[in-house]
Coordinates of C-alpha atoms in Angstrom, one line a residue:
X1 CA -18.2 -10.8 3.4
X2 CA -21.5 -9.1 3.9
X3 CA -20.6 -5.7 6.5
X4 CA -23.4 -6.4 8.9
X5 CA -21.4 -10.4 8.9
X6 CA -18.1 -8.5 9.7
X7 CA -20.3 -6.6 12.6
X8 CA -21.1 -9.7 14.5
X9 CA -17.9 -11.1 13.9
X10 CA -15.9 -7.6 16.1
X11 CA -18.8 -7.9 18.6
X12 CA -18.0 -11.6 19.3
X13 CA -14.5 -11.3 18.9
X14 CA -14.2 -7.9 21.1
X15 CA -15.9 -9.9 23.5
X16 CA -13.7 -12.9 22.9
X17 CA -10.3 -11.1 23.3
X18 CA -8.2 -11.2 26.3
X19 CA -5.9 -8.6 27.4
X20 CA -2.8 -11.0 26.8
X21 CA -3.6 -10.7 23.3
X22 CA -4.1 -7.4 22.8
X23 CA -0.8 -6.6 24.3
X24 CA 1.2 -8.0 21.9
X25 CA 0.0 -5.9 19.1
X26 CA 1.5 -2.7 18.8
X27 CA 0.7 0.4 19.2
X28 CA 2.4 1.4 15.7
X29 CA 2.6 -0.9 13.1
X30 CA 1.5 -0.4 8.9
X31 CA -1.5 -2.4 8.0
X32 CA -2.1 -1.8 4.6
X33 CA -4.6 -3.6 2.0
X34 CA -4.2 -4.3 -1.8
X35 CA -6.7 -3.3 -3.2
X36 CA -6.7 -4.1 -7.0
X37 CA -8.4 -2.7 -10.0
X38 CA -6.9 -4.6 -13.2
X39 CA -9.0 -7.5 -14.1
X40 CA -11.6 -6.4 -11.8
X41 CA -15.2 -6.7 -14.3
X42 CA -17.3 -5.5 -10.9
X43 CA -17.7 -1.7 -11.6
X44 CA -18.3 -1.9 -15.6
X45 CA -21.3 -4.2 -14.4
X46 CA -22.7 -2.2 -11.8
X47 CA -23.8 1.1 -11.0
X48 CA -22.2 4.5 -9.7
X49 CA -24.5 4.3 -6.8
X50 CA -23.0 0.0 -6.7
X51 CA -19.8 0.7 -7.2
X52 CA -19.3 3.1 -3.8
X53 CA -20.9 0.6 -1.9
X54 CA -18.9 -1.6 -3.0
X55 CA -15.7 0.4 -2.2
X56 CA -17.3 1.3 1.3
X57 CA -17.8 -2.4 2.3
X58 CA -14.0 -3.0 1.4
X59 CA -12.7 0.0 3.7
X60 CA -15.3 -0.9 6.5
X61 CA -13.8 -4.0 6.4
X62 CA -10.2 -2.9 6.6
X63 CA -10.8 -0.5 8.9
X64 CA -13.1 -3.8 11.6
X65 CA -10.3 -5.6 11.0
X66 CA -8.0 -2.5 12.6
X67 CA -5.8 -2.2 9.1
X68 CA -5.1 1.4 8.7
X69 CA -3.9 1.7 4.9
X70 CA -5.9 1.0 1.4
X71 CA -3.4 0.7 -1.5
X72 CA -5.8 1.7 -4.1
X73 CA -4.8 0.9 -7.9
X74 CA -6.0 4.0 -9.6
X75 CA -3.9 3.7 -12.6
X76 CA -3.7 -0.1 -13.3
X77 CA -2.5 0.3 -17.3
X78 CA -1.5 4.0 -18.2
X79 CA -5.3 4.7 -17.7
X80 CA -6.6 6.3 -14.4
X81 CA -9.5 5.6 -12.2
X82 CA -10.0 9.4 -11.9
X83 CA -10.5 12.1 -14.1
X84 CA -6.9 12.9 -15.8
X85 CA -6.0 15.3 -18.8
X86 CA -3.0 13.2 -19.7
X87 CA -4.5 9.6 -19.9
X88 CA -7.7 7.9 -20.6
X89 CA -10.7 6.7 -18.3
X90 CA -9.6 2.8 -17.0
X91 CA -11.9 0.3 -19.2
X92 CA -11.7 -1.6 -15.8
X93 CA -13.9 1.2 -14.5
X94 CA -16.4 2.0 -17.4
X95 CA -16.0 -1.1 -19.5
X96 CA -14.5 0.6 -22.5
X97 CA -11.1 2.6 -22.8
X98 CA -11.7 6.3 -22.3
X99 CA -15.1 6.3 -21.1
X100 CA -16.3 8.2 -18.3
X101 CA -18.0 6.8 -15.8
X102 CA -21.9 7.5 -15.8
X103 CA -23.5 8.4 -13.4
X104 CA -19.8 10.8 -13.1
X105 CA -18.1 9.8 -10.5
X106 CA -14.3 10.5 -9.0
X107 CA -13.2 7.4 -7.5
X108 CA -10.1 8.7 -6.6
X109 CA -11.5 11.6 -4.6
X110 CA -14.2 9.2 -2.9
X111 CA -11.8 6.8 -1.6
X112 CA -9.0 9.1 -0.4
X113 CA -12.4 10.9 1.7
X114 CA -13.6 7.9 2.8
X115 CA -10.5 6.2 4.3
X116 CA -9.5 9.4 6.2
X117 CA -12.9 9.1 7.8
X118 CA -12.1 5.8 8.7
X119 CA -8.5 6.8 9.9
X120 CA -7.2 4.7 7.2
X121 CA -4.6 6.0 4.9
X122 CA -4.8 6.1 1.4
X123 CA -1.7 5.2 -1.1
X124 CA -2.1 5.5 -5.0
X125 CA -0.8 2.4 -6.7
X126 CA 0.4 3.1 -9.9
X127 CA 2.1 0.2 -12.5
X128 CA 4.2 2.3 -14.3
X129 CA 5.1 0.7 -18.1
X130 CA 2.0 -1.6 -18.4
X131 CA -0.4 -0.3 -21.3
X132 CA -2.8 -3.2 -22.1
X133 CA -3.2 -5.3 -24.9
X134 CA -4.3 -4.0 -28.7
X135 CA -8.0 -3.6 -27.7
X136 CA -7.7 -2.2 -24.3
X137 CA -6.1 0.8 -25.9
X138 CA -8.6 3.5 -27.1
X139 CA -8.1 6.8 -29.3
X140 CA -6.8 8.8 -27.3
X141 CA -3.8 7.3 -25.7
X142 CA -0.5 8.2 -25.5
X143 CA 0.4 5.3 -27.7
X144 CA -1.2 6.4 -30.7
X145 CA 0.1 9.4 -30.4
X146 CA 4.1 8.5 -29.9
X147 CA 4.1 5.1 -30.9
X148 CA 7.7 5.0 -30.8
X149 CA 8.1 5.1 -27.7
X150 CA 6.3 1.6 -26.9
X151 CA 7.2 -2.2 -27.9
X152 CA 4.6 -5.1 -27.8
X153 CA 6.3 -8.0 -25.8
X154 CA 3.7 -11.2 -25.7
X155 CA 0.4 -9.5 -26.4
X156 CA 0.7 -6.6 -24.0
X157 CA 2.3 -2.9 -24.4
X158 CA 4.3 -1.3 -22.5
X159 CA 6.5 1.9 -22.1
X160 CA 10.3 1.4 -22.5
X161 CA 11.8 2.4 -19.9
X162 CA 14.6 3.3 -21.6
X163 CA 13.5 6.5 -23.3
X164 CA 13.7 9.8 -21.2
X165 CA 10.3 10.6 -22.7
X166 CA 8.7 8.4 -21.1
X167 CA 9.9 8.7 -17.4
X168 CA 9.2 12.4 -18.2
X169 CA 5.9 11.4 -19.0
X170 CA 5.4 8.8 -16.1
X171 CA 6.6 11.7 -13.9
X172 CA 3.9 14.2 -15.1
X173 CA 1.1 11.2 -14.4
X174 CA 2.6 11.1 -10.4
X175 CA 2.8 15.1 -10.1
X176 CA -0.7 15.4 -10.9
X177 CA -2.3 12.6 -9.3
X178 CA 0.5 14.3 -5.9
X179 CA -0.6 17.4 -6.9
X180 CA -4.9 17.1 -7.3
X181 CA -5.3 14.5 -3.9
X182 CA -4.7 14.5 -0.6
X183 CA -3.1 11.3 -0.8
X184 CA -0.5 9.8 2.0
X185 CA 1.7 7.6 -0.6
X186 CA 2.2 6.7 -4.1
X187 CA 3.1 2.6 -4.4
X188 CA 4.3 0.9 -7.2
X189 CA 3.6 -2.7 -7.3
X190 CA 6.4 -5.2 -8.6
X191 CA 6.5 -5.1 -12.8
X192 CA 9.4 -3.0 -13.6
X193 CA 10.6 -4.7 -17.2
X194 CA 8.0 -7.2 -17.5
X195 CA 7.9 -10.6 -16.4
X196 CA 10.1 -13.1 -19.3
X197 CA 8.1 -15.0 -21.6
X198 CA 10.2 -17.9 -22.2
X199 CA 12.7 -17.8 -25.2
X200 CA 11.8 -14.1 -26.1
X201 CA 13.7 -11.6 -24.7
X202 CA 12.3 -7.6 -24.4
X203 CA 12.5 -6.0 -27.8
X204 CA 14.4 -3.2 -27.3
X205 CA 17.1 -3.0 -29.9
X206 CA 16.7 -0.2 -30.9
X207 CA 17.0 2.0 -27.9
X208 CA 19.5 0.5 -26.7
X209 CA 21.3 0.9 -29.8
X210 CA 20.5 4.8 -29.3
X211 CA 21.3 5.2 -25.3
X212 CA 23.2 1.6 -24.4
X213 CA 26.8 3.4 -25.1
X214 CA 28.2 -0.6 -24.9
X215 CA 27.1 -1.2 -21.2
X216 CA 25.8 -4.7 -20.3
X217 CA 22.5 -4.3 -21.4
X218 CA 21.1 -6.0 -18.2
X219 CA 22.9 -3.3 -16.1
X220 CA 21.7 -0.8 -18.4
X221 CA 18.3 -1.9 -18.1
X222 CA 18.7 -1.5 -14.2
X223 CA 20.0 1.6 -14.9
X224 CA 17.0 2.9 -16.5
X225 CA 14.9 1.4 -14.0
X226 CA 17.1 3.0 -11.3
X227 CA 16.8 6.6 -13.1
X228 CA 13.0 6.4 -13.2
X229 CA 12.9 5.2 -9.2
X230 CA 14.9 8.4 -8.5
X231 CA 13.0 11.1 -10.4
X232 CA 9.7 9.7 -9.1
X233 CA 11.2 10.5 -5.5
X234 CA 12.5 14.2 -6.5
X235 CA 9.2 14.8 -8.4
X236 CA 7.4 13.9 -4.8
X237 CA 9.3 15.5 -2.9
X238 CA 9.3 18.8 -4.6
X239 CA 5.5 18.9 -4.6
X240 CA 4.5 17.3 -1.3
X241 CA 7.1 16.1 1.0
X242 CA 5.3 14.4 3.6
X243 CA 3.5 11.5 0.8
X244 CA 6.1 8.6 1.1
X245 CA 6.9 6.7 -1.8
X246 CA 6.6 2.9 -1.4
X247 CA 7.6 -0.1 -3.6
X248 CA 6.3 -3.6 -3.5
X249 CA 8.8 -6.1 -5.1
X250 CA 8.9 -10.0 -6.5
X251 CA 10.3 -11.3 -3.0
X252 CA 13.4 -12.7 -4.7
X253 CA 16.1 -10.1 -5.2
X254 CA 18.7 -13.0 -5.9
X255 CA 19.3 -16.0 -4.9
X256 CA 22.5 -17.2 -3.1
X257 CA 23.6 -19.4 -5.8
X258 CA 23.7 -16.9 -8.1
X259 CA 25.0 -14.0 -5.7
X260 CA 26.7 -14.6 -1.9
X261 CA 24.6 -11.2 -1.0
X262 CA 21.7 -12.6 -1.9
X263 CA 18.1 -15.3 0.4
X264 CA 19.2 -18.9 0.6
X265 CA 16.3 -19.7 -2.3
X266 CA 16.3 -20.7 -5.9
X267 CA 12.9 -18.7 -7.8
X268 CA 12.9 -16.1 -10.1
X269 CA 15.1 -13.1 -9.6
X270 CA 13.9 -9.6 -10.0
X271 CA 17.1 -8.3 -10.1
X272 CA 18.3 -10.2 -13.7
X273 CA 14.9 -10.9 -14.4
X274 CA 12.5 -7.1 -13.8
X275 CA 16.2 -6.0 -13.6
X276 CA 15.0 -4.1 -10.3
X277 CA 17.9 -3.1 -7.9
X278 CA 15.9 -2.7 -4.9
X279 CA 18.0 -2.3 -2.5
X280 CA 19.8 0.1 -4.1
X281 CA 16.6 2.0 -4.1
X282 CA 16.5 2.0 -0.3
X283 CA 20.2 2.4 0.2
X284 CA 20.2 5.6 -2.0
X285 CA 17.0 6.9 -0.1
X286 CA 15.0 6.6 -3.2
X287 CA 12.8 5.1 -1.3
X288 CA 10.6 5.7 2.0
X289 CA 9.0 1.9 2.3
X290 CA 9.2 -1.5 0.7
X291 CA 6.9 -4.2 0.3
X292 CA 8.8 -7.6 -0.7
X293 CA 5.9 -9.7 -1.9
X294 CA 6.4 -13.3 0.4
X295 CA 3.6 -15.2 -0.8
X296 CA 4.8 -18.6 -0.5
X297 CA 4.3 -20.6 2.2
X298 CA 7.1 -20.4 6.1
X299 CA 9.2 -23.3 4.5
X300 CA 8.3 -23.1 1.1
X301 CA 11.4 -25.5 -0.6
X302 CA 12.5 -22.7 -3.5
X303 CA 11.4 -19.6 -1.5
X304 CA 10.8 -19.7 2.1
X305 CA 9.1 -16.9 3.7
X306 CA 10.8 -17.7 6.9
X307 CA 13.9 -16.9 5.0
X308 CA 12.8 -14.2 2.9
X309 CA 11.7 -12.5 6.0
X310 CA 15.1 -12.6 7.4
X311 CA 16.9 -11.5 4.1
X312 CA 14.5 -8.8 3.7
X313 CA 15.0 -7.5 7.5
X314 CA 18.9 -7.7 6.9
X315 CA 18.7 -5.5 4.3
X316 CA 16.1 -3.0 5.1
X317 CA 18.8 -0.3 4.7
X318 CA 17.4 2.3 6.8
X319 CA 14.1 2.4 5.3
X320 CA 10.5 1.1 6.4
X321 CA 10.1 -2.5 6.1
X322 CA 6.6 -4.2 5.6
X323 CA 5.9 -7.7 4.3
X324 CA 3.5 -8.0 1.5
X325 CA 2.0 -11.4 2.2
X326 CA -1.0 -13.6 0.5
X327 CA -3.8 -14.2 2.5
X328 CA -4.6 -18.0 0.7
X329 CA -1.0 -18.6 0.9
X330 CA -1.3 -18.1 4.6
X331 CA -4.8 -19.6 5.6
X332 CA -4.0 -22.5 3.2
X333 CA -0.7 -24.3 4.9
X334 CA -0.6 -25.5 8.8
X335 CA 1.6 -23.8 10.9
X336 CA 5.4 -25.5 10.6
X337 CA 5.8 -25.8 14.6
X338 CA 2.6 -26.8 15.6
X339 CA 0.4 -29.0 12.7
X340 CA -2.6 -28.8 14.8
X341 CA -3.2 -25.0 14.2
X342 CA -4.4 -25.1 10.3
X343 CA -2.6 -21.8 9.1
X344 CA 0.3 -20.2 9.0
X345 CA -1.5 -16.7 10.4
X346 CA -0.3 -16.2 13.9
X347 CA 3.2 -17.6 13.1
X348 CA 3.9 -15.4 9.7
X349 CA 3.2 -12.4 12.2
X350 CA 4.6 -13.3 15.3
X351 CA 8.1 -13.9 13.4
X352 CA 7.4 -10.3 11.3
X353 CA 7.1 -8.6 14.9
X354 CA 10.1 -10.2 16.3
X355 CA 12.4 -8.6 13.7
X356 CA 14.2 -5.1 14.2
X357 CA 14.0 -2.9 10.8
X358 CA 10.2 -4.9 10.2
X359 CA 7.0 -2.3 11.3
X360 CA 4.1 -3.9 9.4
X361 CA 2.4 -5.9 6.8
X362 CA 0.2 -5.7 3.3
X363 CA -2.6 -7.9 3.0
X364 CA -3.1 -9.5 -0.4
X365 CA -5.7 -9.3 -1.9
X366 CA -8.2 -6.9 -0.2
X367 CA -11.3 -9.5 -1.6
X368 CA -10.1 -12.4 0.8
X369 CA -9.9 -10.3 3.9
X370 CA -13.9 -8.9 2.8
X371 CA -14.7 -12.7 2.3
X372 CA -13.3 -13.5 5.4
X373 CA -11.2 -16.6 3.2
X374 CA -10.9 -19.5 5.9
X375 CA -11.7 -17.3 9.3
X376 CA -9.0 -14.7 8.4
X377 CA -11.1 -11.3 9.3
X378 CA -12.5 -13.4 12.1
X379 CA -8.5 -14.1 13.4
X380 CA -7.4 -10.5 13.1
X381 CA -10.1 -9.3 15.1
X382 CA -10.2 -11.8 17.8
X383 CA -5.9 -12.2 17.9
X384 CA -3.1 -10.7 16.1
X385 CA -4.4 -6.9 15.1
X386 CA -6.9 -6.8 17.7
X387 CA -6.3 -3.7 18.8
X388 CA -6.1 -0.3 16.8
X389 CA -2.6 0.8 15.4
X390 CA -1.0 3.8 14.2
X391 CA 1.1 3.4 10.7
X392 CA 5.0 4.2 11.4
X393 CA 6.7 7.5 12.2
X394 CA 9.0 8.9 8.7
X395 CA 11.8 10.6 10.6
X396 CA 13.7 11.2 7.5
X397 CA 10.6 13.4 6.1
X398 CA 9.8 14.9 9.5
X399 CA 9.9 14.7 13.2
X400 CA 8.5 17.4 14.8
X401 CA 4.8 16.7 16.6
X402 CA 1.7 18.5 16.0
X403 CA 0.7 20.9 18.4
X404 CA -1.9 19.9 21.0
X405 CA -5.9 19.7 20.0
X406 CA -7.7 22.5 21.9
X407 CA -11.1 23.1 23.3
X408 CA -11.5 19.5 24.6
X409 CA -14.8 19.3 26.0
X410 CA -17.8 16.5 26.3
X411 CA -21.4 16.7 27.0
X412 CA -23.1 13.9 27.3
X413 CA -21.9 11.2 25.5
X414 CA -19.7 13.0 22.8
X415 CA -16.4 14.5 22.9
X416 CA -15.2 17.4 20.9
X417 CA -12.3 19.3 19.8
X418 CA -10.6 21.5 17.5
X419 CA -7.3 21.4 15.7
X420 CA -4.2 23.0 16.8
X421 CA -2.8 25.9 14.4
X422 CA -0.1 25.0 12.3
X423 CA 2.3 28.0 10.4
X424 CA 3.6 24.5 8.2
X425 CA 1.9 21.9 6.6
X426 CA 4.0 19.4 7.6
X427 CA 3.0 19.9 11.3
X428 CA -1.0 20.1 10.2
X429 CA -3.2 17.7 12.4
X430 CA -4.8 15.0 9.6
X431 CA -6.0 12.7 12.5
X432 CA -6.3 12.3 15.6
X433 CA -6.1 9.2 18.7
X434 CA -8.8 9.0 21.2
X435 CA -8.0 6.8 23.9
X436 CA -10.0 5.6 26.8
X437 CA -9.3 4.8 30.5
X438 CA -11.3 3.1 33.1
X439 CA -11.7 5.0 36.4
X440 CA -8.6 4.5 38.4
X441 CA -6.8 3.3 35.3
X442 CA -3.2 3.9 34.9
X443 CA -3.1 6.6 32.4
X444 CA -0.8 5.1 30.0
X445 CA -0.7 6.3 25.8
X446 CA 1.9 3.8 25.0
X447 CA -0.7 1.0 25.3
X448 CA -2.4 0.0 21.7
X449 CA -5.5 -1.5 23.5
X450 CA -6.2 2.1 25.0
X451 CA -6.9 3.6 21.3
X452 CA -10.8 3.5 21.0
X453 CA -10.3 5.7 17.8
X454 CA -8.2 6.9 15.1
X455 CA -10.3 9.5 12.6
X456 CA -10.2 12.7 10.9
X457 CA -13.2 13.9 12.6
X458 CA -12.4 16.3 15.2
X459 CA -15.4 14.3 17.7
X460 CA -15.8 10.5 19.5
X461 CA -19.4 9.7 20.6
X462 CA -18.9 7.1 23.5
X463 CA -21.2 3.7 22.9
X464 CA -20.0 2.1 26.5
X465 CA -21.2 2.1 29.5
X466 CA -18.8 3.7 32.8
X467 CA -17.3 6.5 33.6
X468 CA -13.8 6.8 31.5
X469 CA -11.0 9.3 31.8
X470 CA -9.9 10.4 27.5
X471 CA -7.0 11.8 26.1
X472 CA -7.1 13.2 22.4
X473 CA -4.0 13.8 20.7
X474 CA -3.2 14.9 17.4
X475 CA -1.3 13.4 14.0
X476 CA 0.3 14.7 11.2
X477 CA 1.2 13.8 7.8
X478 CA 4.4 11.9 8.7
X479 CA 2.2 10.2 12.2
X480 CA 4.3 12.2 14.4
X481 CA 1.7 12.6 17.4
X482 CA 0.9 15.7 19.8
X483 CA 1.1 15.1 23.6
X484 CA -2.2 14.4 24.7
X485 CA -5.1 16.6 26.2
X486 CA -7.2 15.2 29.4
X487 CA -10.9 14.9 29.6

């Protein structure tokens, strides 16, 4: 979708929307967008100067459509779309392994400034084994230079997990990409040992000849799965404490038939077949958030969403619970209680919101919300995220507020501020909530339809008409928010 299109469609939907609706968004909720890189041909055909508008109309989008996080796959096959000394230039950027972009360009460092303008977080998606097929692998990569460390399963590469060089390695990628950008997560999607190919198993004999000790070689497998999910957290932690560390799963952990502990469904298992314990993750606090990827349909006969979403809820384990869900998956099937309304939107959300350890979704992929796939951009606006959100509280990492912003003033038309000290990072304002109140209005921050802005710019230039009472508050890393100032 074209961004002046997505313009016409807030201004009629704004218009459209009653206060009804907007109540029953929240005030906090995560509502993140993929947004892929690996198969993409767009950039490698297009200019620098094509390619960031490209980017810009995708986080316009998300941020017209009140979403407020951009998973960004920078490094979609142990290749980066940024400038790294330990791995080559993406071909999906450049066109060929290892080049640089030209005009030189830093997508990394565009999009993490650019969705912070927009108040939209920015999490770096990583796939952490996948290396490509024989020519998507140039020179200079790690797998010519330790090929032993590497098996070829199908026609693709990938790390084995089950050396300790190669978490090591994995490990250095995430403490530099933690270290060099002022990122607010690091995600990994759901291909932990690679999806089966049918009648050929993994090929790795020979390190698990070398570290399997005679353990079942599934629950070794999870075990070195398991080991890599837990240094990635330490490494994190010990560099920046307040980026949380998501994961996105297959939506199938096991299937009841198979394991009394596990959804009433019958589909692939990524426990026996990724051999990805995630639970376990979240249970050990490896974890901060979890994305379980429901892209079937409510009452999909092998794998229900409706009971997916109630498996995952039940087993949230203390830890932030979104739903990953597919936006053709969801504009393409009628809703189950009512066949008149044509897709699943409104009820996929309404049952998200009704469950206790749920606090947001992921919208897959970022194209079909651009394109606007069946009315879906048009929806979100006018209905279920109508209103502006901010992304969960992280207790675990940090509850202490900001301090409050200070020299609030407004002439004219525009309000201005300036950010509260902070003696630690963790309490450093990254954002800030403007919200808006009709003369004689109940002054009430709790209300999501209130929020006229979430931004890192420390200034709200007012476009209506009235006279409006503001409060401005301050966020930090962790969305723990200041008590507000009155203007």
């Amino acid at each position: 979708m074209k961004l002046k299109t997505l313009l016409l469609i807030l201004i009629a939907a704004t218009c459209a929307a009653t206060m009804h609706t907007a109540a029953q968004n929240p005030k906090r909720e995560f509502r993140g967008v993929w947004l892929p890189t690996v198969g993409d041909r767009y950039y490698q055909n297009h200019t620098t100067a094509e390619n960031k508008a490209y980017l810009l109309n995708i986080l316009d989008s998300a941020q017209l459509t009140h979403c407020n996080a951009i998973i960004f796959h920078c490094r979609p096959q142990a290749d980066a779309f940024y400038p790294s000394k330990l791995e080559p230039w993406s071909l999906w950027l450049s066109g060929k392994p290892g080049q640089a972009p030209d005009p030189y360009w830093d997508p990394m460092e565009f999009m993490v400034t650019e969705a912070h303008k927009r108040g939209l977080e920015l999490h770096a998606w990583i796939n952490p084994y996948r290396v490509g097929s024989e020519s998507q692998i140039c020179d200079s990569a790690l797998l010519r230079k330790h090929p032993e460390w590497f098996l070829k399963y199908g026609k693709q590469y990938y790390f084995d997990p089950a050396y300790p060089e190669c978490r090591d390695f994995i490990n250095r990628v995430v403490a530099d990409i933690v270290t060099r950008y002022d990122i607010d997560g690091l995600h990994m999607d759901d291909y932990f040992y690679p999806y089966p190919i049918k009648d050929t198993d993994f090929p790795d004999t020979t390190s698990y000849a070398r570290y399997g000790n005679g353990q079942d070689k599934g629950d070794w497998r999870r075990a070195n799965v398991d080991s890599l999910i837990a240094s990635m957290h330490r490494t994190i932690a010990s560099i920046k404490p307040w980026v949380r560390f998501g994961i996105s799963p297959f939506g199938i952990w096991r299937n009841k038939k198979t394991d009394p502990r596990g959804s009433d469904t019958n589909g692939l298992q990524c426990y026996d077949a990724l051999y990805a314990d995630c639970p376990k993750w979240t249970r050990m606090g490896w974890v901060d958030y979890m994305v379980p990827q429901l892209y079937w349909q409510m009452e999909h006969k092998a794998a229900s969403d409706s009971v997916l979403m109630d498996w995952w809820n039940d087993n949230a384990n203390g830890r932030d619970m979104y739903y990953g869900l597919a936006i053709r998956n969801t504009m393409n099937y009628a809703n189950t209680h009512n066949s008149n309304i044509p897709t699943q939107l409104g009820q996929k959300l309404d049952k998200m919101r009704s469950l206790a350890h749920v606090g947001g979704v992921v919208w897959w992929p970022c194209y079909d919300l651009t394109g606007n796939y069946k009315g879906v951009a048009d929806s979100l606006i006018a209905r279920q995220q109508s209103t502006l959100a901010l992304p969960p509280m992280y207790p675990w990492l940090d509850n202490k507020a900001p301090g409050d912003v200070v020299k609030l003033k407004k002439k004219h038309n525009t309000l201005t501020w300036q950010a509260p000290a902070a003696s630690d990072e963790m309490q450093r304002a990254v954002k800030y909530v403007v919200y808006r109140f009709k003369k004689g209005e109940k002054i009430d921050t709790s209300r999501a339809e209130a929020i006229v802005q979430i931004s890192d710019q420390a200034s709200y230039v007012e476009t209506a008409k009235g006279k409006f009472t503001y409060i401005v508050t301050a966020v930090d890393h962790c969305n723990n928010e200041s008590r507000g100032v009155k203007k």
